Coordinates of C-alpha atoms in Angstrom, one line a residue:
M1 CA 97.2 116.0 110.9
M2 CA 94.3 115.5 108.5
T3 CA 91.7 112.8 108.7
A4 CA 90.3 110.6 105.9
Q5 CA 87.3 113.0 105.7
S6 CA 89.4 116.2 105.3
F7 CA 89.0 116.3 101.6
S8 CA 87.5 114.4 98.7
T9 CA 89.2 111.4 97.1
E10 CA 87.9 112.8 93.8
I11 CA 89.4 116.2 93.0
E12 CA 88.3 118.3 90.1
V13 CA 91.1 120.3 88.5
I14 CA 91.5 122.5 85.4
D15 CA 95.0 122.8 83.8
S16 CA 96.1 125.7 81.8
H17 CA 99.4 127.2 80.7
T18 CA 100.4 130.8 80.7
E19 CA 102.9 131.6 78.0
G20 CA 104.1 128.0 78.4
E21 CA 104.1 127.7 82.2
P22 CA 101.5 125.2 83.5
T23 CA 98.9 125.9 86.3
R24 CA 96.6 123.5 87.9
I25 CA 93.6 125.0 89.7
V26 CA 91.6 122.9 92.2
V27 CA 88.0 123.8 91.6
A28 CA 86.3 121.1 93.7
G29 CA 87.2 118.4 96.2
G30 CA 89.8 120.4 98.1
P31 CA 90.1 121.0 101.9
N32 CA 88.1 123.8 103.6
L33 CA 90.7 126.3 105.0
G34 CA 88.2 128.2 107.0
S35 CA 87.3 131.9 106.8
G36 CA 90.4 133.6 108.3
D37 CA 92.7 135.9 106.3
M38 CA 94.6 134.4 103.5
L39 CA 97.9 134.1 105.4
Q40 CA 96.0 132.1 108.1
R41 CA 94.5 129.9 105.4
R42 CA 97.8 129.2 103.8
E43 CA 99.2 128.2 107.2
I44 CA 96.3 125.8 107.8
F45 CA 97.0 124.4 104.3
R46 CA 100.6 124.0 105.2
T47 CA 100.2 122.4 108.6
Q48 CA 97.1 120.4 108.2
F49 CA 96.7 119.4 104.5
D50 CA 100.2 119.2 103.0
E51 CA 99.4 115.6 101.8
F52 CA 96.7 117.2 99.6
R53 CA 99.3 119.5 98.1
S54 CA 101.6 116.7 97.2
A55 CA 98.7 114.5 95.9
V56 CA 97.7 117.2 93.4
I57 CA 101.1 118.5 92.3
T58 CA 103.7 115.8 92.5
E59 CA 104.2 112.6 90.6
P60 CA 102.4 110.4 89.6
R61 CA 99.5 112.9 89.0
G62 CA 101.6 116.0 88.5
S63 CA 105.2 117.1 87.9
D64 CA 107.8 119.4 89.4
V65 CA 107.0 122.1 86.9
L66 CA 103.3 122.5 87.8
V67 CA 102.1 125.3 90.0
G68 CA 98.8 124.6 91.8
G69 CA 96.1 126.8 93.1
L70 CA 93.4 126.0 95.7
L71 CA 90.3 128.0 95.2
C72 CA 88.9 129.2 98.6
E73 CA 85.8 130.9 99.7
P74 CA 86.3 134.7 98.9
P75 CA 86.4 137.1 102.0
D76 CA 83.3 138.8 100.7
S77 CA 81.2 139.5 97.6
S78 CA 83.6 142.1 96.3
Y79 CA 86.1 139.4 95.3
A80 CA 85.9 137.1 92.3
A81 CA 88.1 134.5 94.0
A82 CA 90.5 133.7 96.8
I83 CA 93.4 131.4 96.2
V84 CA 96.5 129.8 97.7
F85 CA 99.2 128.9 95.2
F86 CA 101.5 125.9 95.9
N87 CA 104.2 123.9 94.1
N88 CA 106.2 120.7 94.4
T89 CA 107.9 121.8 97.6
G90 CA 105.6 124.2 99.4
Y91 CA 103.5 127.3 99.2
L92 CA 103.8 130.7 97.4
G93 CA 102.9 134.2 98.4
M94 CA 101.6 135.1 94.9
C95 CA 101.9 133.8 91.4
G96 CA 101.6 136.1 88.4
H97 CA 101.3 133.4 85.7
G98 CA 99.0 131.5 88.0
T99 CA 96.7 134.4 88.4
I100 CA 96.5 134.8 84.7
G101 CA 95.6 131.1 84.4
L102 CA 93.1 131.5 87.2
M103 CA 91.1 134.2 85.4
V104 CA 91.1 132.2 82.2
T105 CA 89.9 129.2 84.2
L106 CA 87.1 131.1 85.9
H107 CA 85.9 132.3 82.5
Y108 CA 86.1 128.8 81.1
L109 CA 83.8 127.7 84.0
G110 CA 81.4 130.5 83.3
R111 CA 81.9 132.1 86.7
I112 CA 83.1 135.4 85.3
G113 CA 82.8 137.5 82.1
L114 CA 85.2 140.0 80.6
G115 CA 86.1 142.7 83.0
R116 CA 88.1 143.7 86.1
Y117 CA 88.1 141.6 89.3
R118 CA 89.6 141.4 92.8
V119 CA 91.5 138.3 93.9
A120 CA 92.5 137.6 97.5
T121 CA 96.0 136.1 98.0
P122 CA 98.2 135.5 101.0
V123 CA 100.3 138.6 100.3
G124 CA 97.4 140.9 99.6
V125 CA 94.7 141.8 97.1
V126 CA 95.5 141.7 93.4
T127 CA 93.3 143.0 90.6
A128 CA 93.0 141.1 87.3
T129 CA 91.4 142.3 84.1
L130 CA 90.2 139.7 81.6
H131 CA 90.4 141.4 78.2
D132 CA 89.3 138.3 76.2
P133 CA 89.1 134.6 77.0
A134 CA 92.9 134.2 76.9
R135 CA 94.4 137.6 77.7
V136 CA 94.7 139.0 81.2
T137 CA 96.4 142.0 83.0
V138 CA 97.3 141.4 86.6
E139 CA 97.6 144.5 88.8
N140 CA 100.0 143.1 91.4
V141 CA 100.8 143.9 95.0
P142 CA 103.3 146.7 95.5
A143 CA 106.9 145.8 94.4
Y144 CA 110.2 147.2 95.7
R145 CA 113.9 146.7 95.6
F146 CA 115.2 145.8 99.1
R147 CA 119.0 145.7 98.4
K148 CA 121.0 146.9 95.4
Q149 CA 124.1 145.4 93.8
I150 CA 124.8 142.7 96.4
I151 CA 128.0 140.8 95.8
V152 CA 127.8 137.1 96.3
E153 CA 130.7 134.6 96.2
V154 CA 129.4 131.4 94.7
D155 CA 131.5 128.3 95.4
H156 CA 133.0 126.7 92.3
Y157 CA 131.7 129.5 90.1
G158 CA 132.8 132.9 91.2
T159 CA 131.4 136.3 92.0
V160 CA 127.9 137.4 91.0
V161 CA 126.2 140.8 91.6
G162 CA 122.5 141.2 91.9
D163 CA 119.5 142.9 93.5
V164 CA 117.2 141.6 96.2
A165 CA 113.6 142.6 95.2
W166 CA 110.0 141.8 96.1
G167 CA 107.3 141.2 93.5
G168 CA 105.0 139.0 95.5
N169 CA 107.9 136.5 96.1
W170 CA 111.5 137.2 96.9
F171 CA 114.0 137.4 94.1
F172 CA 117.7 137.7 93.5
L173 CA 118.1 139.4 90.1
V174 CA 121.4 139.1 88.4
K175 CA 121.8 141.9 86.0
E176 CA 124.8 140.7 84.0
T177 CA 125.6 137.1 83.5
P178 CA 128.1 135.4 81.2
E179 CA 125.6 132.5 80.7
R180 CA 123.7 132.3 77.4
I181 CA 120.0 132.8 78.0
S182 CA 118.7 130.3 75.6
L183 CA 116.4 127.2 75.8
D184 CA 119.2 124.9 74.6
N185 CA 121.3 126.1 77.6
V186 CA 118.7 125.3 80.3
E187 CA 120.9 122.6 82.0
C188 CA 123.7 125.1 82.6
L189 CA 121.4 127.9 83.6
T190 CA 119.6 125.6 86.1
R191 CA 122.9 124.5 87.6
V192 CA 124.3 128.0 88.0
T193 CA 121.1 129.5 89.5
K194 CA 120.9 126.6 92.0
M195 CA 124.5 127.4 93.0
I196 CA 123.6 131.0 93.5
E197 CA 120.5 130.1 95.6
V198 CA 122.8 128.0 97.9
A199 CA 125.3 130.8 98.1
L200 CA 122.6 133.3 99.1
A201 CA 121.5 131.1 102.0
K202 CA 125.1 130.4 103.0
S203 CA 125.9 134.2 103.1
G204 CA 122.7 135.0 105.1
I205 CA 121.2 137.1 102.3
T206 CA 117.5 137.2 102.8
G207 CA 114.3 139.2 102.3
A208 CA 113.3 142.2 104.4
S209 CA 112.0 140.0 107.3
A210 CA 114.7 137.3 107.0
E211 CA 112.6 135.4 104.4
R212 CA 114.4 132.9 102.2
I213 CA 115.1 134.1 98.7
D214 CA 113.7 131.2 96.8
H215 CA 113.7 132.7 93.2
V216 CA 116.9 133.4 91.3
E217 CA 116.7 135.3 88.0
L218 CA 119.3 135.8 85.3
Y219 CA 118.8 138.4 82.6
G220 CA 120.1 138.8 79.1
S221 CA 119.4 140.7 75.9
G222 CA 115.9 140.2 74.6
A223 CA 116.8 140.9 71.0
A224 CA 116.1 137.3 69.8
A225 CA 112.6 137.5 71.2
N226 CA 111.9 141.1 70.1
A227 CA 111.8 142.1 73.8
D228 CA 113.5 144.5 76.1
S229 CA 115.2 141.5 77.9
Q230 CA 115.0 137.8 78.2
N231 CA 115.2 136.0 81.6
F232 CA 115.8 132.6 83.1
V233 CA 114.0 132.1 86.5
L234 CA 114.8 129.3 88.9
C235 CA 111.7 128.6 91.0
P236 CA 111.4 127.0 94.5
G237 CA 111.8 123.2 94.1
G238 CA 114.5 123.5 91.5
E239 CA 112.4 123.9 88.3
Y240 CA 112.7 126.8 85.9
D241 CA 109.8 129.1 84.9
R242 CA 108.7 128.5 81.3
S243 CA 106.9 131.9 81.3
P244 CA 108.6 135.2 81.8
C245 CA 107.5 135.0 85.5
G246 CA 104.9 137.5 86.7
T247 CA 106.2 138.1 90.2
G248 CA 109.8 138.2 88.8
T249 CA 108.8 140.7 86.1
S250 CA 107.2 142.8 88.9
A251 CA 110.5 142.7 90.9
K252 CA 112.4 143.7 87.7
L253 CA 110.1 146.7 87.2
A254 CA 110.8 147.8 90.8
C255 CA 114.6 147.7 90.1
L256 CA 114.2 149.6 86.8
A257 CA 112.0 152.2 88.4
D258 CA 114.5 152.7 91.3
D259 CA 117.3 153.2 88.8
G260 CA 115.2 155.7 86.7
L261 CA 115.5 153.4 83.7
L262 CA 111.7 153.0 83.2
Q263 CA 109.1 155.6 83.7
P264 CA 105.5 155.1 85.0
G265 CA 103.3 153.9 82.1
Q266 CA 106.2 153.0 79.9
T267 CA 105.9 149.4 78.5
W268 CA 108.6 146.8 79.2
R269 CA 108.5 143.6 77.2
Q270 CA 109.9 140.8 79.2
A271 CA 110.6 137.5 77.4
G272 CA 111.0 134.2 79.2
I273 CA 113.2 131.3 78.3
L274 CA 110.8 130.0 75.6
G275 CA 110.7 133.4 73.9
S276 CA 107.1 134.1 75.0
C277 CA 106.5 137.6 76.4
F278 CA 104.7 139.5 79.1
E279 CA 104.0 143.2 78.6
A280 CA 104.5 145.1 81.7
H281 CA 104.4 148.6 83.1
Y282 CA 104.0 150.2 86.5
E283 CA 102.2 153.1 88.3
R284 CA 103.6 155.0 91.2
R285 CA 101.5 155.6 94.2
A286 CA 101.5 158.7 96.3
D287 CA 103.6 156.9 99.0
G288 CA 106.2 156.1 96.4
A289 CA 105.4 152.4 96.0
I290 CA 105.2 151.0 92.5
I291 CA 102.3 148.9 91.4
P292 CA 103.2 146.5 88.6
F293 CA 100.8 145.6 85.7
I294 CA 101.6 142.3 83.9
T295 CA 99.8 141.2 80.8
G296 CA 99.9 137.7 79.3
R297 CA 97.9 134.9 77.8
A298 CA 96.7 131.6 79.2
F299 CA 95.1 128.6 77.5
I300 CA 93.1 125.7 79.0
S301 CA 94.8 122.4 78.5
A302 CA 92.7 119.9 80.5
H303 CA 89.6 119.6 82.7
S304 CA 89.9 116.4 84.7
R305 CA 89.4 114.5 88.0
L306 CA 92.2 113.2 90.1
L307 CA 91.4 110.0 92.0
L308 CA 92.9 109.1 95.3
Q309 CA 92.3 105.4 95.8
A310 CA 92.6 104.0 99.3
D311 CA 95.0 101.2 98.3
D312 CA 97.2 103.3 96.1
P313 CA 100.6 103.6 97.9
F314 CA 101.2 106.9 96.1
R315 CA 97.8 108.4 96.6
F316 CA 99.5 111.4 98.3
G317 CA 102.2 111.7 95.7
I318 CA 105.8 110.8 95.7
R319 CA 107.2 112.7 98.6
G320 CA 110.9 113.2 99.0

C-alpha cells in the first residue's frame, strides 16, 4: 500500500474533450511508477496507487465519464510521452480519444510543436501526428478480429450477434441492432449494452488470452451524422463514450478489413452518439496485420489543481 509521501496532495491536471469525450491528464503531482516497461508500470499503479486513481477520477473531483491519464517518464528520448490511462473502475490498455487529448495537452503546455511523435502505452507504441493545435491523427497498435458472428443469448432481451475484436481494448461489436442509435435513446442503449456485457461474461466469451470484454459497441446507420455509421459504446464502469471511440473504431476497421468491405487507405467516417466524427483508415503490414489511423479533434477545457486535504473524508474519492 502507498504511504502519505507516495504522491503530492496538490495534483496539477489539464482537462480536455475529444469530440465531446472528456480526458484528464495528470501533468504533475502523480506517483512515480519507476522505469520498467509500461505494463509493469500499469501494474504498479494498480497495486500500489489505486487511491490516487480514485482521487483524481471519481467524485467529488471527477465523474464516471472522465478518462484519466498519468504522464510517466518516457522510456527514452525517442518518445514524446509515456502514459497510463485509467477510468472510474480501473485501468485501460490504450485510449484513442485520450491520446488525441494528450497531444493537444502537450502542445498547450509548450512541450511539443506540430509534427509526428511516439507515445508509449501499456499495449505498445502508438504514433500521433499533431496537425494543428486541435487536430490529431493516432496511428494505433495493430487491430484484429478474434471471433466472427458470435451468437449470444441475453437474458430478458434475446439473441444478439457480434464480433470480438481488439483495437487496443477488447470489444464486442454488434452489427445489427433494433435499438435506435440516438442521443435521446441513451438510457435504453446503456441498459441493453450492460445486459450484453453481463451475457458475454456469463457465456465465457473473452478476448484471445481470456481477457474480459469490457467494451460493447452497437452500430447503426450514420446518415443523420453524414457518416458511414454511428455507434454507441459502453465503456468499463458503465458509462458511454461521448466520442466515436478511437479503440472501438480501430476494432471496427479490423472487422471491415477482414470482410473485404474497406480497402487500405479508404476513409471511414465513424460518428459517435453525439454526431461528432472520427475519420479513419488503415494500412496493412507485410504480416497481414492492420494498422488503424484515427483522426479527431480535442479542445482544452480546464487547467487546474486538485487538492487532497488530510481531513477530507473523501480525499481519495468516493469508492464503491
